[in-house]
PDB file of C-alpha atoms in Angstrom:
ATOM      1  CA  MET H   1      34.839  -4.911 -57.204  1.00 76.00           C
ATOM      2  CA  LEU H   2      32.737  -2.486 -54.706  1.00 84.00           C
ATOM      3  CA  LEU H   3      29.492  -3.951 -56.165  1.00 87.00           C
ATOM      4  CA  THR H   4      30.690  -7.507 -55.509  1.00 92.00           C
ATOM      5  CA  PHE H   5      31.534  -6.928 -51.982  1.00 94.00           C
ATOM      6  CA  ALA H   6      28.180  -5.156 -51.352  1.00 94.00           C
ATOM      7  CA  LEU H   7      26.070  -7.912 -53.006  1.00 95.00           C
ATOM      8  CA  ALA H   8      27.851 -10.479 -51.025  1.00 96.00           C
ATOM      9  CA  ALA H   9      27.395  -8.752 -47.756  1.00 97.00           C
ATOM     10  CA  ALA H  10      23.555  -8.237 -48.734  1.00 96.00           C
ATOM     11  CA  VAL H  11      22.891 -11.911 -49.553  1.00 96.00           C
ATOM     12  CA  LEU H  12      24.558 -12.951 -46.428  1.00 96.00           C
ATOM     13  CA  TYR H  13      22.554 -10.401 -44.225  1.00 97.00           C
ATOM     14  CA  PHE H  14      19.264 -11.563 -45.843  1.00 95.00           C
ATOM     15  CA  ILE H  15      20.359 -15.246 -45.149  1.00 95.00           C
ATOM     16  CA  ALA H  16      21.137 -14.245 -41.554  1.00 94.00           C
ATOM     17  CA  ALA H  17      17.802 -12.591 -40.906  1.00 93.00           C
ATOM     18  CA  ALA H  18      15.928 -15.522 -42.616  1.00 92.00           C
ATOM     19  CA  VAL H  19      17.705 -17.932 -40.197  1.00 91.00           C
ATOM     20  CA  GLN H  20      16.916 -15.747 -37.196  1.00 88.00           C
ATOM     21  CA  THR H  21      13.402 -15.517 -38.159  1.00 86.00           C
ATOM     22  CA  ARG H  22      12.991 -19.360 -38.641  1.00 85.00           C
ATOM     23  CA  ARG H  23      14.665 -20.284 -35.370  1.00 80.00           C
ATOM     24  CA  LEU H  24      12.704 -17.746 -33.331  1.00 78.00           C
ATOM     25  CA  ALA H  25       9.570 -18.842 -34.904  1.00 76.00           C
ATOM     26  CA  ASN H  26      10.459 -22.250 -33.997  1.00 77.00           C
ATOM     27  CA  GLY H  27      11.137 -21.331 -30.304  1.00 68.00           C
ATOM     28  CA  GLN H  28      14.822 -21.656 -30.500  1.00 67.00           C
ATOM     29  CA  THR H  29      15.552 -18.328 -28.940  1.00 60.00           C
ATOM     30  CA  ASP H  30      18.990 -19.592 -27.674  1.00 60.00           C
ATOM     31  CA  ALA H  31      20.070 -20.871 -30.756  1.00 58.00           C
ATOM     32  CA  MET H  32      21.338 -17.600 -32.204  1.00 68.00           C
ATOM     33  CA  ARG H  33      25.076 -18.541 -32.803  1.00 80.00           C
ATOM     34  CA  LEU H  34      24.743 -19.489 -36.531  1.00 86.00           C
ATOM     35  CA  PRO H  35      22.922 -16.566 -37.695  1.00 88.00           C
ATOM     36  CA  ALA H  36      25.036 -14.241 -35.761  1.00 88.00           C
ATOM     37  CA  LEU H  37      28.083 -15.858 -37.413  1.00 91.00           C
ATOM     38  CA  ILE H  38      26.561 -15.371 -40.741  1.00 93.00           C
ATOM     39  CA  GLY H  39      25.588 -11.606 -39.840  1.00 93.00           C
ATOM     40  CA  PHE H  40      29.369 -11.313 -38.636  1.00 94.00           C
ATOM     41  CA  ILE H  41      30.778 -12.454 -42.055  1.00 95.00           C
ATOM     42  CA  ALA H  42      28.177 -10.191 -43.689  1.00 97.00           C
ATOM     43  CA  ALA H  43      29.495  -7.188 -41.526  1.00 96.00           C
ATOM     44  CA  LEU H  44      33.085  -8.088 -42.459  1.00 96.00           C
ATOM     45  CA  LEU H  45      32.365  -7.811 -45.994  1.00 96.00           C
ATOM     46  CA  HIS H  46      30.312  -4.757 -45.650  1.00 97.00           C
ATOM     47  CA  GLY H  47      33.461  -3.155 -43.754  1.00 95.00           C
ATOM     48  CA  ALA H  48      35.474  -4.592 -46.745  1.00 95.00           C
ATOM     49  CA  LEU H  49      33.374  -2.446 -49.052  1.00 94.00           C
ATOM     50  CA  HIS H  50      34.313   0.692 -47.200  1.00 92.00           C
ATOM     51  CA  VAL H  51      37.873  -0.206 -46.838  1.00 90.00           C
ATOM     52  CA  ARG H  52      38.481  -0.758 -50.547  1.00 89.00           C
ATOM     53  CA  ALA H  53      36.297   2.397 -51.370  1.00 87.00           C
ATOM     54  CA  SER H  54      38.845   4.331 -49.309  1.00 84.00           C
ATOM     55  CA  GLN H  55      41.503   2.812 -51.043  1.00 82.00           C
ATOM     56  CA  ILE H  56      40.252   3.563 -54.492  1.00 80.00           C
ATOM     57  CA  ALA H  57      39.334   7.118 -53.540  1.00 73.00           C
ATOM     58  CA  GLY H  58      42.542   7.836 -51.506  1.00 73.00           C
ATOM     59  CA  GLY H  59      40.978   8.923 -48.426  1.00 70.00           C
ATOM     60  CA  LEU H  60      37.934   8.471 -46.211  1.00 74.00           C
ATOM     61  CA  ASP H  61      34.479   8.849 -47.738  1.00 77.00           C
ATOM     62  CA  LEU H  62      31.787  10.449 -45.413  1.00 78.00           C
ATOM     63  CA  HIS H  63      29.389  11.453 -48.162  1.00 82.00           C
ATOM     64  CA  PHE H  64      25.549  10.900 -47.544  1.00 83.00           C
ATOM     65  CA  PHE H  65      25.424   7.262 -48.799  1.00 87.00           C
ATOM     66  CA  ALA H  66      28.818   6.458 -47.323  1.00 89.00           C
ATOM     67  CA  ALA H  67      27.629   7.792 -43.715  1.00 88.00           C
ATOM     68  CA  LEU H  68      24.381   5.897 -43.934  1.00 90.00           C
ATOM     69  CA  SER H  69      26.343   2.559 -44.696  1.00 94.00           C
ATOM     70  CA  LEU H  70      28.866   3.138 -42.268  1.00 93.00           C
ATOM     71  CA  ALA H  71      26.170   3.614 -39.511  1.00 93.00           C
ATOM     72  CA  ALA H  72      24.313   0.521 -40.598  1.00 95.00           C
ATOM     73  CA  LEU H  73      27.612  -1.261 -40.479  1.00 96.00           C
ATOM     74  CA  GLY H  74      28.026  -0.182 -36.869  1.00 94.00           C
ATOM     75  CA  ILE H  75      24.491  -1.091 -35.857  1.00 95.00           C
ATOM     76  CA  ALA H  76      24.778  -4.570 -37.697  1.00 95.00           C
ATOM     77  CA  MET H  77      28.266  -5.224 -35.629  1.00 94.00           C
ATOM     78  CA  LEU H  78      26.566  -4.212 -32.441  1.00 93.00           C
ATOM     79  CA  THR H  79      23.543  -6.524 -33.075  1.00 91.00           C
ATOM     80  CA  THR H  80      25.733  -9.430 -33.795  1.00 91.00           C
ATOM     81  CA  THR H  81      27.496  -8.891 -30.764  1.00 89.00           C
ATOM     82  CA  LEU H  82      24.429  -8.692 -28.571  1.00 86.00           C
ATOM     83  CA  ALA H  83      23.117 -11.914 -30.245  1.00 82.00           C
ATOM     84  CA  LEU H  84      25.916 -13.711 -29.060  1.00 81.00           C
ATOM     85  CA  ALA H  85      25.653 -12.580 -25.573  1.00 78.00           C
ATOM     86  CA  ARG H  86      21.764 -12.161 -24.950  1.00 76.00           C
ATOM     87  CA  PRO H  87      18.591 -13.593 -26.515  1.00 73.00           C
ATOM     88  CA  VAL H  88      18.062 -10.490 -28.691  1.00 78.00           C
ATOM     89  CA  GLY H  89      18.087 -12.248 -31.987  1.00 75.00           C
ATOM     90  CA  ALA H  90      14.811 -10.444 -33.092  1.00 81.00           C
ATOM     91  CA  LEU H  91      17.106  -7.279 -33.654  1.00 88.00           C
ATOM     92  CA  GLY H  92      18.927  -8.781 -36.612  1.00 89.00           C
ATOM     93  CA  ILE H  93      15.316  -9.357 -38.416  1.00 89.00           C
ATOM     94  CA  VAL H  94      15.271  -5.599 -38.762  1.00 90.00           C
ATOM     95  CA  VAL H  95      18.888  -4.628 -38.745  1.00 94.00           C
ATOM     96  CA  TYR H  96      20.453  -7.027 -41.342  1.00 95.00           C
ATOM     97  CA  PRO H  97      17.943  -6.093 -44.209  1.00 95.00           C
ATOM     98  CA  LEU H  98      18.420  -2.439 -43.385  1.00 94.00           C
ATOM     99  CA  ALA H  99      22.347  -2.714 -43.511  1.00 96.00           C
ATOM    100  CA  SER H 100      22.121  -4.741 -46.874  1.00 96.00           C
ATOM    101  CA  THR H 101      20.082  -1.931 -48.319  1.00 95.00           C
ATOM    102  CA  PHE H 102      22.350   0.820 -47.187  1.00 95.00           C
ATOM    103  CA  ALA H 103      25.465  -1.214 -48.498  1.00 95.00           C
ATOM    104  CA  LEU H 104      23.875  -1.687 -51.728  1.00 95.00           C
ATOM    105  CA  LEU H 105      22.831   1.829 -52.040  1.00 93.00           C
ATOM    106  CA  TYR H 106      26.389   3.090 -51.363  1.00 93.00           C
ATOM    107  CA  ALA H 107      27.817   0.610 -53.917  1.00 91.00           C
ATOM    108  CA  LEU H 108      25.388   1.923 -56.400  1.00 89.00           C
ATOM    109  CA  ALA H 109      25.119   5.703 -55.597  1.00 81.00           C
ATOM    110  CA  ARG H 110      28.718   6.385 -54.450  1.00 72.00           C
ATOM    111  CA  PRO H 111      29.778   9.777 -55.957  1.00 64.00           C
ATOM    112  CA  GLN H 112      32.950  10.391 -57.827  1.00 61.00           C
ATOM    113  CA  PRO H 113      35.228  11.583 -56.481  1.00 53.00           C
ATOM    114  CA  ALA H 114      34.186  10.527 -52.984  1.00 54.00           C
ATOM    115  CA  ALA H 115      37.262  11.086 -50.792  1.00 57.00           C
ATOM    116  CA  LEU H 116      37.493  13.891 -48.315  1.00 59.00           C
ATOM    117  CA  PRO H 117      41.090  15.459 -47.255  1.00 61.00           C
ATOM    118  CA  LEU H 118      40.657  14.954 -43.479  1.00 65.00           C
ATOM    119  CA  GLY H 119      43.054  14.890 -40.863  1.00 71.00           C
ATOM    120  CA  TRP H 120      43.110  12.362 -37.991  1.00 64.00           C
ATOM    121  CA  GLN H 121      41.552  14.772 -35.632  1.00 75.00           C
ATOM    122  CA  ILE H 122      38.323  15.031 -38.047  1.00 75.00           C
ATOM    123  CA  GLN H 123      38.385  11.421 -38.790  1.00 79.00           C
ATOM    124  CA  LEU H 124      38.443  10.776 -35.010  1.00 84.00           C
ATOM    125  CA  HIS H 125      35.600  13.162 -34.319  1.00 83.00           C
ATOM    126  CA  ALA H 126      33.492  11.544 -37.251  1.00 83.00           C
ATOM    127  CA  GLY H 127      34.163   7.982 -35.948  1.00 88.00           C
ATOM    128  CA  LEU H 128      33.047   8.886 -32.485  1.00 91.00           C
ATOM    129  CA  ALA H 129      29.714  10.516 -34.115  1.00 90.00           C
ATOM    130  CA  LEU H 130      29.098   7.594 -36.264  1.00 91.00           C
ATOM    131  CA  LEU H 131      29.654   4.992 -33.184  1.00 93.00           C
ATOM    132  CA  ALA H 132      27.242   7.100 -31.206  1.00 94.00           C
ATOM    133  CA  TYR H 133      24.601   7.268 -33.812  1.00 93.00           C
ATOM    134  CA  ALA H 134      24.943   3.410 -34.410  1.00 93.00           C
ATOM    135  CA  VAL H 135      24.662   2.747 -30.582  1.00 95.00           C
ATOM    136  CA  LEU H 136      21.721   5.206 -30.125  1.00 96.00           C
ATOM    137  CA  SER H 137      20.078   3.912 -33.293  1.00 94.00           C
ATOM    138  CA  LEU H 138      20.029   0.575 -31.799  1.00 94.00           C
ATOM    139  CA  ALA H 139      18.711   1.915 -28.556  1.00 95.00           C
ATOM    140  CA  ALA H 140      15.660   3.452 -30.693  1.00 95.00           C
ATOM    141  CA  LEU H 141      15.100   0.270 -32.415  1.00 94.00           C
ATOM    142  CA  VAL H 142      14.810  -1.471 -28.677  1.00 93.00           C
ATOM    143  CA  ALA H 143      12.494   1.387 -27.576  1.00 94.00           C
ATOM    144  CA  ILE H 144      10.225   0.695 -30.459  1.00 92.00           C
ATOM    145  CA  MET H 145      10.266  -2.751 -29.634  1.00 89.00           C
ATOM    146  CA  LEU H 146       9.533  -2.239 -26.123  1.00 89.00           C
ATOM    147  CA  SER H 147       6.666   0.262 -26.962  1.00 88.00           C
ATOM    148  CA  VAL H 148       4.889  -2.210 -29.075  1.00 85.00           C
ATOM    149  CA  GLN H 149       5.299  -5.077 -26.547  1.00 84.00           C
ATOM    150  CA  GLU H 150       4.048  -3.066 -23.505  1.00 83.00           C
ATOM    151  CA  SER H 151       1.011  -1.816 -25.755  1.00 81.00           C
ATOM    152  CA  ALA H 152       0.190  -5.321 -26.861  1.00 76.00           C
ATOM    153  CA  LEU H 153       0.522  -6.500 -23.145  1.00 75.00           C
ATOM    154  CA  ARG H 154      -1.856  -3.749 -22.010  1.00 76.00           C
ATOM    155  CA  ARG H 155      -4.298  -4.862 -24.682  1.00 73.00           C
ATOM    156  CA  ARG H 156      -3.648  -8.629 -23.908  1.00 68.00           C
ATOM    157  CA  LYS H 157      -2.950  -9.064 -27.713  1.00 66.00           C
ATOM    158  CA  LEU H 158       0.115 -10.975 -28.357  1.00 62.00           C
ATOM    159  CA  SER H 159       0.598 -11.942 -32.011  1.00 60.00           C
ATOM    160  CA  THR H 160       2.719 -14.507 -33.331  1.00 59.00           C
ATOM    161  CA  ALA H 161       5.376 -11.803 -34.316  1.00 59.00           C
ATOM    162  CA  LEU H 162       5.398 -10.388 -30.949  1.00 63.00           C
ATOM    163  CA  ARG H 163       6.471 -13.702 -29.483  1.00 65.00           C
ATOM    164  CA  LEU H 164       9.402 -13.267 -31.467  1.00 69.00           C
ATOM    165  CA  PHE H 165      10.566 -10.410 -29.206  1.00 75.00           C
ATOM    166  CA  PRO H 166      12.949 -10.749 -26.318  1.00 77.00           C
ATOM    167  CA  PRO H 167      11.455 -10.738 -22.651  1.00 78.00           C
ATOM    168  CA  LEU H 168      10.106  -7.048 -21.753  1.00 81.00           C
ATOM    169  CA  THR H 169      12.520  -6.764 -18.743  1.00 84.00           C
ATOM    170  CA  LEU H 170      15.474  -7.662 -20.921  1.00 86.00           C
ATOM    171  CA  LEU H 171      14.480  -4.989 -23.541  1.00 88.00           C
ATOM    172  CA  GLU H 172      14.190  -2.211 -20.857  1.00 90.00           C
ATOM    173  CA  SER H 173      17.574  -3.170 -19.366  1.00 90.00           C
ATOM    174  CA  LEU H 174      19.212  -3.303 -22.875  1.00 92.00           C
ATOM    175  CA  LEU H 175      17.757   0.134 -23.652  1.00 94.00           C
ATOM    176  CA  PHE H 176      19.281   1.962 -20.694  1.00 95.00           C
ATOM    177  CA  LYS H 177      22.605   0.235 -21.328  1.00 94.00           C
ATOM    178  CA  LEU H 178      22.709   1.305 -25.042  1.00 95.00           C
ATOM    179  CA  ILE H 179      21.563   4.842 -24.037  1.00 96.00           C
ATOM    180  CA  PHE H 180      24.268   4.972 -21.538  1.00 96.00           C
ATOM    181  CA  VAL H 181      26.951   3.735 -23.891  1.00 96.00           C
ATOM    182  CA  GLY H 182      25.630   6.105 -26.760  1.00 96.00           C
ATOM    183  CA  PHE H 183      25.465   9.046 -24.588  1.00 97.00           C
ATOM    184  CA  ALA H 184      29.206   8.638 -23.492  1.00 96.00           C
ATOM    185  CA  LEU H 185      30.163   8.275 -27.106  1.00 96.00           C
ATOM    186  CA  LEU H 186      28.023  11.288 -28.121  1.00 96.00           C
ATOM    187  CA  THR H 187      29.760  13.376 -25.362  1.00 96.00           C
ATOM    188  CA  LEU H 188      33.112  12.360 -26.629  1.00 95.00           C
ATOM    189  CA  ALA H 189      32.104  13.246 -30.051  1.00 92.00           C
ATOM    190  CA  LEU H 190      30.764  16.669 -29.056  1.00 91.00           C
ATOM    191  CA  LEU H 191      33.851  17.451 -26.925  1.00 91.00           C
ATOM    192  CA  SER H 192      36.065  16.414 -29.955  1.00 88.00           C
ATOM    193  CA  GLY H 193      34.220  18.712 -32.166  1.00 82.00           C
ATOM    194  CA  ILE H 194      34.876  21.499 -29.855  1.00 81.00           C
ATOM    195  CA  VAL H 195      38.683  20.730 -29.589  1.00 80.00           C
ATOM    196  CA  PHE H 196      39.364  19.685 -33.330  1.00 72.00           C
ATOM    197  CA  VAL H 197      36.823  21.369 -35.568  1.00 71.00           C
ATOM    198  CA  GLU H 198      38.119  24.873 -36.313  1.00 66.00           C
ATOM    199  CA  ASP H 199      34.799  26.636 -36.870  1.00 62.00           C
ATOM    200  CA  LEU H 200      32.217  24.623 -35.127  1.00 57.00           C
ATOM    201  CA  LEU H 201      29.702  27.315 -35.651  1.00 56.00           C
ATOM    202  CA  ALA H 202      30.066  27.818 -39.258  1.00 57.00           C
ATOM    203  CA  GLN H 203      26.989  28.099 -41.388  1.00 50.00           C
ATOM    204  CA  HIS H 204      26.729  24.392 -42.510  1.00 61.00           C
ATOM    205  CA  LEU H 205      27.640  23.200 -38.958  1.00 69.00           C
ATOM    206  CA  VAL H 206      25.532  25.395 -36.689  1.00 75.00           C
ATOM    207  CA  HIS H 207      22.486  23.422 -37.087  1.00 78.00           C
ATOM    208  CA  LYS H 208      24.198  20.074 -36.587  1.00 83.00           C
ATOM    209  CA  THR H 209      25.861  21.370 -33.517  1.00 84.00           C
ATOM    210  CA  VAL H 210      22.503  22.756 -31.934  1.00 87.00           C
ATOM    211  CA  LEU H 211      20.309  19.659 -32.840  1.00 90.00           C
ATOM    212  CA  SER H 212      23.246  17.210 -31.370  1.00 92.00           C
ATOM    213  CA  VAL H 213      23.493  19.318 -28.035  1.00 93.00           C
ATOM    214  CA  LEU H 214      19.621  19.152 -27.917  1.00 96.00           C
ATOM    215  CA  ALA H 215      19.700  15.404 -28.256  1.00 96.00           C
ATOM    216  CA  TRP H 216      22.640  15.233 -25.740  1.00 96.00           C
ATOM    217  CA  ILE H 217      20.243  17.211 -23.305  1.00 97.00           C
ATOM    218  CA  ILE H 218      17.412  14.890 -23.634  1.00 97.00           C
ATOM    219  CA  PHE H 219      19.636  11.973 -23.229  1.00 97.00           C
ATOM    220  CA  SER H 220      21.310  13.325 -20.207  1.00 97.00           C
ATOM    221  CA  ALA H 221      17.758  14.034 -18.704  1.00 96.00           C
ATOM    222  CA  LEU H 222      16.757  10.679 -19.428  1.00 96.00           C
ATOM    223  CA  LEU H 223      19.503   9.040 -17.824  1.00 96.00           C
ATOM    224  CA  ALA H 224      19.186  11.274 -14.703  1.00 96.00           C
ATOM    225  CA  GLY H 225      15.492  10.728 -14.563  1.00 95.00           C
ATOM    226  CA  ARG H 226      16.114   6.928 -14.579  1.00 93.00           C
ATOM    227  CA  VAL H 227      18.469   7.254 -11.607  1.00 92.00           C
ATOM    228  CA  TRP H 228      16.639   9.634  -9.502  1.00 94.00           C
ATOM    229  CA  TYR H 229      13.113   8.945 -10.297  1.00 89.00           C
ATOM    230  CA  GLY H 230      13.110   5.633 -11.887  1.00 88.00           C
ATOM    231  CA  TRP H 231      11.714   6.758 -15.227  1.00 88.00           C
ATOM    232  CA  ARG H 232      10.772   3.821 -17.476  1.00 86.00           C
ATOM    233  CA  GLY H 233       8.134   2.598 -19.889  1.00 84.00           C
ATOM    234  CA  ARG H 234       6.386   5.220 -22.252  1.00 88.00           C
ATOM    235  CA  ARG H 235       8.422   8.211 -20.848  1.00 91.00           C
ATOM    236  CA  ALA H 236      11.648   6.552 -21.773  1.00 93.00           C
ATOM    237  CA  VAL H 237      10.507   5.401 -25.150  1.00 93.00           C
ATOM    238  CA  ARG H 238       9.193   8.791 -26.026  1.00 95.00           C
ATOM    239  CA  LEU H 239      12.347  10.724 -24.903  1.00 96.00           C
ATOM    240  CA  THR H 240      14.550   8.080 -26.669  1.00 96.00           C
ATOM    241  CA  LEU H 241      12.655   8.741 -30.003  1.00 96.00           C
ATOM    242  CA  ILE H 242      12.641  12.424 -29.714  1.00 96.00           C
ATOM    243  CA  ALA H 243      16.389  12.541 -28.975  1.00 96.00           C
ATOM    244  CA  MET H 244      16.942  10.207 -31.899  1.00 95.00           C
ATOM    245  CA  VAL H 245      14.735  12.145 -34.405  1.00 95.00           C
ATOM    246  CA  LEU H 246      17.246  15.186 -33.498  1.00 94.00           C
ATOM    247  CA  LEU H 247      20.346  13.128 -34.075  1.00 92.00           C
ATOM    248  CA  VAL H 248      18.988  12.024 -37.465  1.00 91.00           C
ATOM    249  CA  LEU H 249      18.315  15.402 -38.564  1.00 89.00           C
ATOM    250  CA  ALA H 250      21.841  16.530 -37.194  1.00 87.00           C
ATOM    251  CA  PHE H 251      23.658  13.570 -38.795  1.00 83.00           C
ATOM    252  CA  PHE H 252      21.847  13.293 -42.100  1.00 82.00           C
ATOM    253  CA  GLY H 253      19.367  15.937 -42.580  1.00 74.00           C
ATOM    254  CA  SER H 254      21.864  18.512 -43.697  1.00 68.00           C
ATOM    255  CA  LYS H 255      24.110  15.955 -45.651  1.00 69.00           C
ATOM    256  CA  PHE H 256      21.010  15.082 -47.757  1.00 69.00           C
ATOM    257  CA  VAL H 257      19.987  18.888 -48.269  1.00 65.00           C
ATOM    258  CA  LEU H 258      23.588  19.807 -49.209  1.00 62.00           C
ATOM    259  CA  GLU H 259      24.846  16.864 -51.215  1.00 63.00           C
ATOM    260  CA  LEU H 260      21.539  15.599 -52.924  1.00 62.00           C
ATOM    261  CA  VAL H 261      18.952  18.451 -53.118  1.00 60.00           C
ATOM    262  CA  LEU H 262      20.918  21.438 -53.622  1.00 56.00           C
ATOM    263  CA  VAL H 263      23.475  19.851 -55.870  1.00 55.00           C
ATOM    264  CA  ARG H 264      20.937  18.572 -57.971  1.00 46.00           C
ATOM    265  CA  GLY H 265      19.005  21.613 -57.979  1.00 37.00           C
ATOM    266  CA  ALA H 266      22.056  23.799 -58.997  1.00 37.00           C
TER     267      ALA H 266
END
């Protein structure tokens, strides 16, 4: 059943990405409703995969592949929502195939037993953290697109692929909106961790906390610099990607080591 949900979601994700690519290649930048609808259905199936997995396991699954898949699901839903409101369909060309890959990985590599006995407080903290990660991951993708497009414009070399990108001004505006929302969610996640996690500085949590706080500081500095000094362009891209690397290490680095490397090596 889980593999069926994952396969169905993966197929629809790839169809959505293919339709988006074709329409953007044909210059139909405002005709994104069909691929967005397909992506939305794929995300629903992706979500059903996790709901069913939780029912089978009798609790929330937050292991390594589950966390990756849930984060990808959040990014896919955000991408779909944005595509319906703004001409940013190019995001789906990257996001949807990644979401399909992580959904399949979770269905195939899900550990047994997978559930964790978590109270609602910890589930709230984990949910806020995953939402923050999803939003800021999308911001990092936008930052990469912005950097590539700016570099091409400076060199006056716009390839056919780059013509699929949204306008530069739209990307920059979207970048800071996503960072603001992601920063607010990350702040709530850190605060909920302080309130609800009993031993936030336990050995297996201290590096997560330190890395997350460092990322929070960088994002806060970037937003302050944007308001007070008009920071943009390369500086904004560089700081966004540095902070995102810290978050990736905080969210998934320890999970990978503890759940995959050390367990297999034991």
